[in-house]
Amino acid sequence: MIRRYGDCARDQKTEMRGGSGTIRFEHFLDGSKDEYYGKGRLFSKIIIDPGCSIGYHVHEGEMESFYVVRGRPFYNDNGTVFELAPGDVTLTRDGEGHGVENRGGEPVELVALILYK
């Protein structure tokens, strides 16, 4: 199977997890077709515009990893905030929490993967 970029499903969420602004998603896999074989629920590009954020939240029964493609997001890793750069990777394990904020002047682009425990 090949899914062309223009065929990726897109959506957006406002004030995601108590954050600010609108977060955009470009989904690489289609969760409604069980392309994850029951092992996960998200493999997507996340676009966070300047001034927008995903609020701090805890993952239960799953893990999430971000790969920074573009921009310099501020990442809350279990209460400690770090500035990230392109090429950095994060891992939030089951029972841990995170949040991400774009304080810069250009969009932040992340590749996100959520897998079940």
CSV table of N, CA, C and O in Angstrom, one decimal:
chain,number,residue,atom,x,y,z
A,1,MET,N,0.8,-1.2,0.0
A,1,MET,CA,0.0,0.0,0.0
A,1,MET,C,0.9,1.2,0.0
A,1,MET,O,1.9,1.3,0.7
A,2,ILE,N,0.5,2.2,-0.7
A,2,ILE,CA,1.1,3.5,-0.7
A,2,ILE,C,0.0,4.6,-0.5
A,2,ILE,O,-1.0,4.5,-1.1
A,3,ARG,N,0.3,5.5,0.4
A,3,ARG,CA,-0.7,6.6,0.7
A,3,ARG,C,0.1,7.8,0.3
A,3,ARG,O,1.1,8.2,0.9
A,4,ARG,N,-0.4,8.5,-0.7
A,4,ARG,CA,0.2,9.8,-1.1
A,4,ARG,C,-0.1,10.9,-0.1
A,4,ARG,O,-1.1,10.9,0.5
A,5,TYR,N,0.9,11.8,-0.1
A,5,TYR,CA,0.7,12.9,0.9
A,5,TYR,C,-0.6,13.6,0.8
A,5,TYR,O,-1.2,13.9,1.9
A,6,GLY,N,-1.1,13.8,-0.3
A,6,GLY,CA,-2.4,14.5,-0.5
A,6,GLY,C,-3.6,13.7,0.0
A,6,GLY,O,-4.7,14.2,0.2
A,7,ASP,N,-3.4,12.4,0.2
A,7,ASP,CA,-4.4,11.5,0.6
A,7,ASP,C,-4.5,11.3,2.2
A,7,ASP,O,-5.4,10.7,2.7
A,8,CYS,N,-3.5,11.9,2.9
A,8,CYS,CA,-3.5,11.8,4.3
A,8,CYS,C,-4.7,12.6,4.9
A,8,CYS,O,-5.0,13.7,4.5
A,9,ALA,N,-5.4,11.9,5.9
A,9,ALA,CA,-6.5,12.6,6.6
A,9,ALA,C,-5.9,13.8,7.4
A,9,ALA,O,-4.8,13.7,7.9
A,10,ARG,N,-6.6,14.8,7.5
A,10,ARG,CA,-6.2,16.0,8.2
A,10,ARG,C,-7.4,16.4,9.2
A,10,ARG,O,-8.5,16.3,8.8
A,11,ASP,N,-7.0,16.9,10.4
A,11,ASP,CA,-7.9,17.4,11.3
A,11,ASP,C,-7.2,18.4,12.2
A,11,ASP,O,-6.0,18.6,12.1
A,12,GLN,N,-8.0,19.0,13.1
A,12,GLN,CA,-7.4,19.9,14.0
A,12,GLN,C,-8.2,19.9,15.3
A,12,GLN,O,-9.3,19.5,15.4
A,13,LYS,N,-7.5,20.3,16.4
A,13,LYS,CA,-8.1,20.3,17.7
A,13,LYS,C,-7.8,21.7,18.4
A,13,LYS,O,-6.6,22.1,18.3
A,14,THR,N,-8.8,22.3,19.0
A,14,THR,CA,-8.6,23.6,19.6
A,14,THR,C,-8.5,23.3,21.1
A,14,THR,O,-9.2,22.5,21.7
A,15,GLU,N,-7.5,24.1,21.7
A,15,GLU,CA,-7.3,24.0,23.2
A,15,GLU,C,-7.0,22.6,23.6
A,15,GLU,O,-7.6,22.1,24.6
A,16,MET,N,-6.2,21.9,22.9
A,16,MET,CA,-5.9,20.4,23.1
A,16,MET,C,-5.3,20.2,24.5
A,16,MET,O,-4.3,20.8,24.8
A,17,ARG,N,-6.0,19.3,25.2
A,17,ARG,CA,-5.5,18.9,26.5
A,17,ARG,C,-5.3,20.1,27.5
A,17,ARG,O,-4.4,20.2,28.3
A,18,GLY,N,-6.1,21.2,27.2
A,18,GLY,CA,-6.0,22.4,28.0
A,18,GLY,C,-5.0,23.4,27.6
A,18,GLY,O,-4.7,24.4,28.2
A,19,GLY,N,-4.4,23.1,26.4
A,19,GLY,CA,-3.4,24.0,25.8
A,19,GLY,C,-4.1,25.2,25.1
A,19,GLY,O,-5.3,25.4,25.3
A,20,SER,N,-3.4,26.0,24.4
A,20,SER,CA,-3.9,27.2,23.7
A,20,SER,C,-3.8,27.0,22.2
A,20,SER,O,-3.0,26.3,21.7
A,21,GLY,N,-4.8,27.7,21.5
A,21,GLY,CA,-4.8,27.7,20.1
A,21,GLY,C,-5.3,26.4,19.4
A,21,GLY,O,-5.9,25.6,20.1
A,22,THR,N,-5.0,26.3,18.2
A,22,THR,CA,-5.4,25.2,17.4
A,22,THR,C,-4.2,24.4,16.9
A,22,THR,O,-3.2,24.9,16.4
A,23,ILE,N,-4.2,23.0,17.1
A,23,ILE,CA,-3.2,22.1,16.7
A,23,ILE,C,-3.7,21.4,15.5
A,23,ILE,O,-4.8,20.9,15.5
A,24,ARG,N,-2.8,21.3,14.5
A,24,ARG,CA,-3.2,20.6,13.2
A,24,ARG,C,-2.5,19.3,13.1
A,24,ARG,O,-1.4,19.1,13.5
A,25,PHE,N,-3.2,18.3,12.5
A,25,PHE,CA,-2.7,16.9,12.4
A,25,PHE,C,-2.8,16.5,10.9
A,25,PHE,O,-3.8,16.8,10.2
A,26,GLU,N,-1.8,15.8,10.5
A,26,GLU,CA,-1.8,15.1,9.2
A,26,GLU,C,-1.5,13.7,9.5
A,26,GLU,O,-0.4,13.3,9.9
A,27,HIS,N,-2.5,12.8,9.3
A,27,HIS,CA,-2.4,11.4,9.8
A,27,HIS,C,-1.8,10.5,8.7
A,27,HIS,O,-2.4,10.4,7.6
A,28,PHE,N,-0.7,9.9,9.0
A,28,PHE,CA,0.0,9.0,8.1
A,28,PHE,C,-0.8,7.7,7.9
A,28,PHE,O,-0.8,7.1,6.9
A,29,LEU,N,-1.3,7.2,9.0
A,29,LEU,CA,-2.1,5.9,9.0
A,29,LEU,C,-3.5,6.2,9.5
A,29,LEU,O,-3.8,7.2,10.1
A,30,ASP,N,-4.5,5.4,9.0
A,30,ASP,CA,-5.9,5.5,9.3
A,30,ASP,C,-6.3,4.6,10.4
A,30,ASP,O,-6.4,3.4,10.2
A,31,GLY,N,-6.6,5.2,11.6
A,31,GLY,CA,-7.0,4.4,12.7
A,31,GLY,C,-8.3,3.7,12.6
A,31,GLY,O,-8.5,2.7,13.2
A,32,SER,N,-9.2,4.2,11.7
A,32,SER,CA,-10.5,3.6,11.5
A,32,SER,C,-10.4,2.3,10.7
A,32,SER,O,-11.3,1.5,10.8
A,33,LYS,N,-9.3,2.0,10.1
A,33,LYS,CA,-9.1,0.8,9.3
A,33,LYS,C,-8.2,-0.2,10.0
A,33,LYS,O,-7.7,-1.2,9.5
A,34,ASP,N,-7.8,0.1,11.3
A,34,ASP,CA,-7.0,-0.8,12.1
A,34,ASP,C,-5.6,-1.0,11.4
A,34,ASP,O,-5.1,-2.2,11.5
A,35,GLU,N,-5.1,0.0,10.8
A,35,GLU,CA,-3.7,-0.1,10.2
A,35,GLU,C,-2.7,-0.3,11.3
A,35,GLU,O,-1.5,-0.6,11.0
A,36,TYR,N,-3.0,-0.2,12.6
A,36,TYR,CA,-2.1,-0.3,13.7
A,36,TYR,C,-2.1,-1.8,14.3
A,36,TYR,O,-1.4,-2.0,15.2
A,37,TYR,N,-2.9,-2.6,13.7
A,37,TYR,CA,-3.1,-4.0,14.2
A,37,TYR,C,-3.4,-4.1,15.7
A,37,TYR,O,-3.0,-5.0,16.4
A,38,GLY,N,-4.1,-3.0,16.2
A,38,GLY,CA,-4.5,-3.0,17.6
A,38,GLY,C,-3.3,-2.6,18.5
A,38,GLY,O,-3.5,-2.7,19.7
A,39,LYS,N,-2.2,-2.2,18.0
A,39,LYS,CA,-1.0,-1.9,18.8
A,39,LYS,C,-0.8,-0.4,19.1
A,39,LYS,O,0.1,0.0,19.8
A,40,GLY,N,-1.7,0.4,18.5
A,40,GLY,CA,-1.5,1.9,18.7
A,40,GLY,C,-2.7,2.6,18.1
A,40,GLY,O,-3.6,2.1,17.6
A,41,ARG,N,-2.5,4.0,18.2
A,41,ARG,CA,-3.6,4.8,17.7
A,41,ARG,C,-3.2,6.1,17.0
A,41,ARG,O,-4.1,6.8,16.4
A,42,LEU,N,-1.9,6.4,16.9
A,42,LEU,CA,-1.6,7.6,16.2
A,42,LEU,C,-0.2,7.5,15.6
A,42,LEU,O,0.8,7.1,16.3
A,43,PHE,N,-0.1,7.9,14.3
A,43,PHE,CA,1.2,8.1,13.6
A,43,PHE,C,1.0,9.2,12.7
A,43,PHE,O,0.3,9.1,11.7
A,44,SER,N,1.4,10.4,13.1
A,44,SER,CA,0.9,11.7,12.4
A,44,SER,C,2.0,12.7,12.5
A,44,SER,O,2.9,12.7,13.4
A,45,LYS,N,1.9,13.7,11.6
A,45,LYS,CA,2.6,15.0,11.8
A,45,LYS,C,1.7,15.9,12.5
A,45,LYS,O,0.5,16.0,12.2
A,46,ILE,N,2.3,16.6,13.5
A,46,ILE,CA,1.6,17.6,14.3
A,46,ILE,C,2.2,18.9,14.0
A,46,ILE,O,3.4,19.1,14.1
A,47,ILE,N,1.3,19.9,13.7
A,47,ILE,CA,1.8,21.3,13.4
A,47,ILE,C,1.3,22.2,14.5
A,47,ILE,O,0.1,22.2,14.8
A,48,ILE,N,2.2,22.8,15.2
A,48,ILE,CA,1.9,23.7,16.3
A,48,ILE,C,2.3,25.1,15.9
A,48,ILE,O,3.5,25.4,15.8
A,49,ASP,N,1.4,26.0,15.6
A,49,ASP,CA,1.7,27.4,15.2
A,49,ASP,C,2.2,28.2,16.4
A,49,ASP,O,2.0,27.8,17.6
A,50,PRO,N,2.9,29.3,16.1
A,50,PRO,CA,3.4,30.2,17.2
A,50,PRO,C,2.3,30.6,18.2
A,50,PRO,O,1.1,30.9,17.8
A,51,GLY,N,2.6,30.5,19.5
A,51,GLY,CA,1.6,30.8,20.5
A,51,GLY,C,0.7,29.7,20.9
A,51,GLY,O,-0.1,29.9,21.8
A,52,CYS,N,0.8,28.6,20.2
A,52,CYS,CA,-0.1,27.4,20.5
A,52,CYS,C,0.6,26.4,21.3
A,52,CYS,O,1.8,26.3,21.3
A,53,SER,N,-0.2,25.5,22.0
A,53,SER,CA,0.4,24.5,22.8
A,53,SER,C,-0.6,23.3,23.0
A,53,SER,O,-1.8,23.4,22.8
A,54,ILE,N,0.0,22.2,23.3
A,54,ILE,CA,-0.7,21.0,23.8
A,54,ILE,C,-0.5,21.0,25.3
A,54,ILE,O,0.7,20.9,25.8
A,55,GLY,N,-1.5,21.0,26.1
A,55,GLY,CA,-1.4,21.1,27.5
A,55,GLY,C,-0.8,19.8,28.1
A,55,GLY,O,-0.9,18.7,27.5
A,56,TYR,N,-0.3,19.9,29.3
A,56,TYR,CA,0.3,18.8,30.0
A,56,TYR,C,-0.7,17.7,30.3
A,56,TYR,O,-1.9,18.0,30.7
A,57,HIS,N,-0.4,16.5,30.0
A,57,HIS,CA,-1.3,15.4,30.3
A,57,HIS,C,-0.5,14.1,30.5
A,57,HIS,O,0.7,14.0,30.1
A,58,VAL,N,-1.1,13.1,31.1
A,58,VAL,CA,-0.4,11.9,31.5
A,58,VAL,C,-1.0,10.8,30.6
A,58,VAL,O,-2.2,10.7,30.3
A,59,HIS,N,-0.1,9.9,30.1
A,59,HIS,CA,-0.5,8.8,29.2
A,59,HIS,C,-0.7,7.5,30.1
A,59,HIS,O,0.2,7.2,30.9
A,60,GLU,N,-1.8,6.9,30.0
A,60,GLU,CA,-2.2,5.7,30.7
A,60,GLU,C,-2.4,4.5,29.7
A,60,GLU,O,-3.2,4.6,28.8
A,61,GLY,N,-1.6,3.4,29.9
A,61,GLY,CA,-1.8,2.3,29.0
A,61,GLY,C,-1.2,2.4,27.6
A,61,GLY,O,-1.4,1.6,26.8
A,62,GLU,N,-0.4,3.5,27.5
A,62,GLU,CA,0.2,3.7,26.2
A,62,GLU,C,1.5,4.6,26.3
A,62,GLU,O,1.7,5.1,27.4
A,63,MET,N,2.3,4.7,25.3
A,63,MET,CA,3.4,5.6,25.2
A,63,MET,C,3.3,6.5,24.0
A,63,MET,O,2.6,6.2,23.1
A,64,GLU,N,4.0,7.7,24.1
A,64,GLU,CA,4.0,8.6,23.0
A,64,GLU,C,5.4,9.1,22.7
A,64,GLU,O,6.1,9.4,23.7
A,65,SER,N,5.8,9.1,21.5
A,65,SER,CA,7.1,9.6,21.1
A,65,SER,C,7.0,10.7,20.1
A,65,SER,O,6.1,10.6,19.2
A,66,PHE,N,7.8,11.8,20.2
A,66,PHE,CA,7.8,12.9,19.3
A,66,PHE,C,9.2,12.9,18.6
A,66,PHE,O,10.2,12.8,19.3
A,67,TYR,N,9.2,13.2,17.3
A,67,TYR,CA,10.5,13.5,16.6
A,67,TYR,C,10.3,14.9,16.1
A,67,TYR,O,9.3,15.2,15.4
A,68,VAL,N,11.2,15.8,16.5
A,68,VAL,CA,11.1,17.2,16.1
A,68,VAL,C,11.6,17.4,14.6
A,68,VAL,O,12.8,17.1,14.4
A,69,VAL,N,10.7,17.8,13.7
A,69,VAL,CA,11.1,18.0,12.3
A,69,VAL,C,11.5,19.4,12.1
A,69,VAL,O,12.5,19.7,11.4
A,70,ARG,N,10.8,20.4,12.7
A,70,ARG,CA,11.0,21.8,12.4
A,70,ARG,C,10.6,22.6,13.7
A,70,ARG,O,9.7,22.3,14.4
A,71,GLY,N,11.4,23.7,13.9
A,71,GLY,CA,11.1,24.6,15.0
A,71,GLY,C,11.8,24.2,16.3
A,71,GLY,O,12.6,23.2,16.3
A,72,ARG,N,11.6,25.0,17.3
A,72,ARG,CA,12.2,24.8,18.6
A,72,ARG,C,11.2,24.8,19.7
A,72,ARG,O,11.0,25.8,20.4
A,73,PRO,N,10.4,23.7,19.9
A,73,PRO,CA,9.4,23.7,20.9
A,73,PRO,C,9.9,23.6,22.3
A,73,PRO,O,11.0,23.1,22.5
A,74,PHE,N,9.1,24.1,23.2
A,74,PHE,CA,9.4,23.9,24.7
A,74,PHE,C,8.6,22.7,25.1
A,74,PHE,O,7.4,22.6,24.9
A,75,TYR,N,9.3,21.7,25.7
A,75,TYR,CA,8.7,20.4,26.0
A,75,TYR,C,8.7,20.2,27.5
A,75,TYR,O,9.8,20.2,28.1
A,76,ASN,N,7.5,19.9,28.1
A,76,ASN,CA,7.4,19.6,29.5
A,76,ASN,C,7.5,18.1,29.7
A,76,ASN,O,6.5,17.4,29.3
A,77,ASP,N,8.6,17.6,30.2
A,77,ASP,CA,8.8,16.2,30.4
A,77,ASP,C,8.6,15.9,31.9
A,77,ASP,O,9.6,16.1,32.7
A,78,ASN,N,7.4,15.5,32.3
A,78,ASN,CA,7.2,15.2,33.7
A,78,ASN,C,7.5,16.3,34.7
A,78,ASN,O,8.0,16.1,35.8
A,79,GLY,N,7.2,17.5,34.2
A,79,GLY,CA,7.4,18.7,35.1
A,79,GLY,C,8.6,19.5,34.9
A,79,GLY,O,8.8,20.6,35.4
A,80,THR,N,9.5,19.0,34.1
A,80,THR,CA,10.8,19.7,33.7
A,80,THR,C,10.7,20.1,32.3
A,80,THR,O,10.4,19.3,31.4
A,81,VAL,N,10.9,21.4,32.0
A,81,VAL,CA,10.8,22.0,30.7
A,81,VAL,C,12.1,22.1,30.0
A,81,VAL,O,13.1,22.6,30.6
A,82,PHE,N,12.2,21.6,28.8
A,82,PHE,CA,13.4,21.6,27.9
A,82,PHE,C,13.0,22.3,26.6
A,82,PHE,O,11.9,22.1,26.1
A,83,GLU,N,14.0,23.0,26.0
A,83,GLU,CA,13.8,23.5,24.7
A,83,GLU,C,14.4,22.4,23.7
A,83,GLU,O,15.5,22.0,23.9
A,84,LEU,N,13.6,22.0,22.7
A,84,LEU,CA,14.0,21.0,21.8
A,84,LEU,C,14.5,21.6,20.5
A,84,LEU,O,14.1,22.8,20.2
A,85,ALA,N,15.1,20.9,19.6
A,85,ALA,CA,15.6,21.3,18.3
A,85,ALA,C,15.3,20.2,17.3
A,85,ALA,O,15.1,19.0,17.7
A,86,PRO,N,15.3,20.5,16.0
A,86,PRO,CA,15.1,19.5,15.0
A,86,PRO,C,16.1,18.3,15.2
A,86,PRO,O,17.3,18.5,15.5
A,87,GLY,N,15.5,17.1,15.1
A,87,GLY,CA,16.3,15.9,15.2
A,87,GLY,C,16.1,15.3,16.6
A,87,GLY,O,16.5,14.2,16.8
A,88,ASP,N,15.7,16.1,17.6
A,88,ASP,CA,15.5,15.6,19.0
A,88,ASP,C,14.3,14.6,19.0
A,88,ASP,O,13.3,14.8,18.2
A,89,VAL,N,14.3,13.6,19.9
A,89,VAL,CA,13.3,12.7,20.1
A,89,VAL,C,12.9,12.6,21.5
A,89,VAL,O,13.7,12.7,22.4
A,90,THR,N,11.6,12.5,21.8
A,90,THR,CA,11.1,12.4,23.2
A,90,THR,C,10.4,11.1,23.3
A,90,THR,O,9.9,10.5,22.3
A,91,LEU,N,10.3,10.6,24.6
A,91,LEU,CA,9.6,9.4,24.9
A,91,LEU,C,8.8,9.6,26.2
A,91,LEU,O,9.4,9.9,27.2
A,92,THR,N,7.5,9.5,26.1
A,92,THR,CA,6.7,9.5,27.3
A,92,THR,C,6.1,8.2,27.5
A,92,THR,O,5.2,7.7,26.7
A,93,ARG,N,6.5,7.5,28.6
A,93,ARG,CA,6.1,6.1,28.8
A,93,ARG,C,4.7,6.1,29.6
A,93,ARG,O,4.3,7.1,30.1
A,94,ASP,N,4.2,4.9,29.7
A,94,ASP,CA,2.9,4.7,30.4
A,94,ASP,C,3.1,5.2,31.8
A,94,ASP,O,4.1,5.0,32.5
A,95,GLY,N,2.1,6.1,32.2
A,95,GLY,CA,2.1,6.7,33.6
A,95,GLY,C,2.9,8.0,33.7
A,95,GLY,O,2.9,8.6,34.7
A,96,GLU,N,3.6,8.4,32.6
A,96,GLU,CA,4.3,9.6,32.6
A,96,GLU,C,3.5,10.7,31.9
A,96,GLU,O,2.5,10.4,31.1
A,97,GLY,N,3.9,12.0,32.0
A,97,GLY,CA,3.2,13.1,31.4
A,97,GLY,C,4.1,14.0,30.6
A,97,GLY,O,5.3,14.0,30.8
A,98,HIS,N,3.4,14.8,29.7
A,98,HIS,CA,4.2,15.7,28.9
A,98,HIS,C,3.2,16.8,28.3
A,98,HIS,O,2.0,16.6,28.4
A,99,GLY,N,3.8,17.8,27.8
A,99,GLY,CA,3.1,18.9,27.1
A,99,GLY,C,4.1,19.6,26.2
A,99,GLY,O,5.3,19.4,26.4
A,100,VAL,N,3.6,20.3,25.2
A,100,VAL,CA,4.5,21.0,24.3
A,100,VAL,C,4.0,22.3,23.9
A,100,VAL,O,2.8,22.5,23.7
A,101,GLU,N,4.9,23.3,23.8
A,101,GLU,CA,4.5,24.7,23.5
A,101,GLU,C,5.4,25.3,22.5
A,101,GLU,O,6.6,25.1,22.5
A,102,ASN,N,4.8,26.1,21.5
A,102,ASN,CA,5.5,26.8,20.5
A,102,ASN,C,5.6,28.3,21.0
A,102,ASN,O,4.7,29.0,20.8
A,103,ARG,N,6.8,28.7,21.5
A,103,ARG,CA,7.1,30.1,21.9
A,103,ARG,C,7.8,30.8,20.8
A,103,ARG,O,8.1,32.0,21.0
A,104,GLY,N,8.1,30.2,19.7
A,104,GLY,CA,8.9,30.8,18.6
A,104,GLY,C,8.0,31.5,17.6
A,104,GLY,O,6.8,31.7,17.8
A,105,GLY,N,8.7,31.9,16.5
A,105,GLY,CA,8.0,32.7,15.5
A,105,GLY,C,7.6,31.9,14.2
A,105,GLY,O,7.1,32.4,13.3
A,106,GLU,N,8.0,30.6,14.2
A,106,GLU,CA,7.6,29.7,13.1
A,106,GLU,C,6.9,28.5,13.6
A,106,GLU,O,7.0,28.2,14.7
A,107,PRO,N,6.2,27.8,12.7
A,107,PRO,CA,5.5,26.6,13.1
A,107,PRO,C,6.5,25.5,13.6
A,107,PRO,O,7.6,25.4,13.1
A,108,VAL,N,6.0,24.8,14.6
A,108,VAL,CA,6.7,23.6,15.0
A,108,VAL,C,6.1,22.4,14.3
A,108,VAL,O,4.8,22.3,14.3
A,109,GLU,N,6.9,21.5,13.8
A,109,GLU,CA,6.4,20.3,13.2
A,109,GLU,C,7.0,19.1,13.9
A,109,GLU,O,8.2,19.0,14.1
A,110,LEU,N,6.1,18.2,14.4
A,110,LEU,CA,6.5,17.0,15.1
A,110,LEU,C,6.0,15.8,14.4
A,110,LEU,O,4.8,15.8,13.9
A,111,VAL,N,6.7,14.7,14.4
A,111,VAL,CA,6.1,13.4,14.0
A,111,VAL,C,5.8,12.7,15.3
A,111,VAL,O,6.7,12.6,16.2
A,112,ALA,N,4.6,12.3,15.5
A,112,ALA,CA,4.1,11.6,16.7
A,112,ALA,C,3.7,10.2,16.5
A,112,ALA,O,3.0,9.9,15.5
A,113,LEU,N,4.0,9.4,17.5
A,113,LEU,CA,3.6,7.9,17.4
A,113,LEU,C,3.1,7.6,18.8
A,113,LEU,O,3.8,7.8,19.8
A,114,ILE,N,1.9,7.0,18.9
A,114,ILE,CA,1.3,6.5,20.1
A,114,ILE,C,1.1,5.0,19.9
A,114,ILE,O,0.4,4.6,19.0
A,115,LEU,N,1.7,4.2,20.8
A,115,LEU,CA,1.6,2.8,20.9
A,115,LEU,C,1.0,2.3,22.2
A,115,LEU,O,1.3,3.0,23.2
A,116,TYR,N,0.2,1.3,22.2
A,116,TYR,CA,-0.4,0.7,23.4
A,116,TYR,C,0.6,-0.1,24.2
A,116,TYR,O,1.5,-0.7,23.6
A,117,LYS,N,0.5,-0.2,25.5
A,117,LYS,CA,1.4,-0.9,26.4
A,117,LYS,C,1.1,-2.4,26.2
A,117,LYS,O,0.0,-2.9,25.9
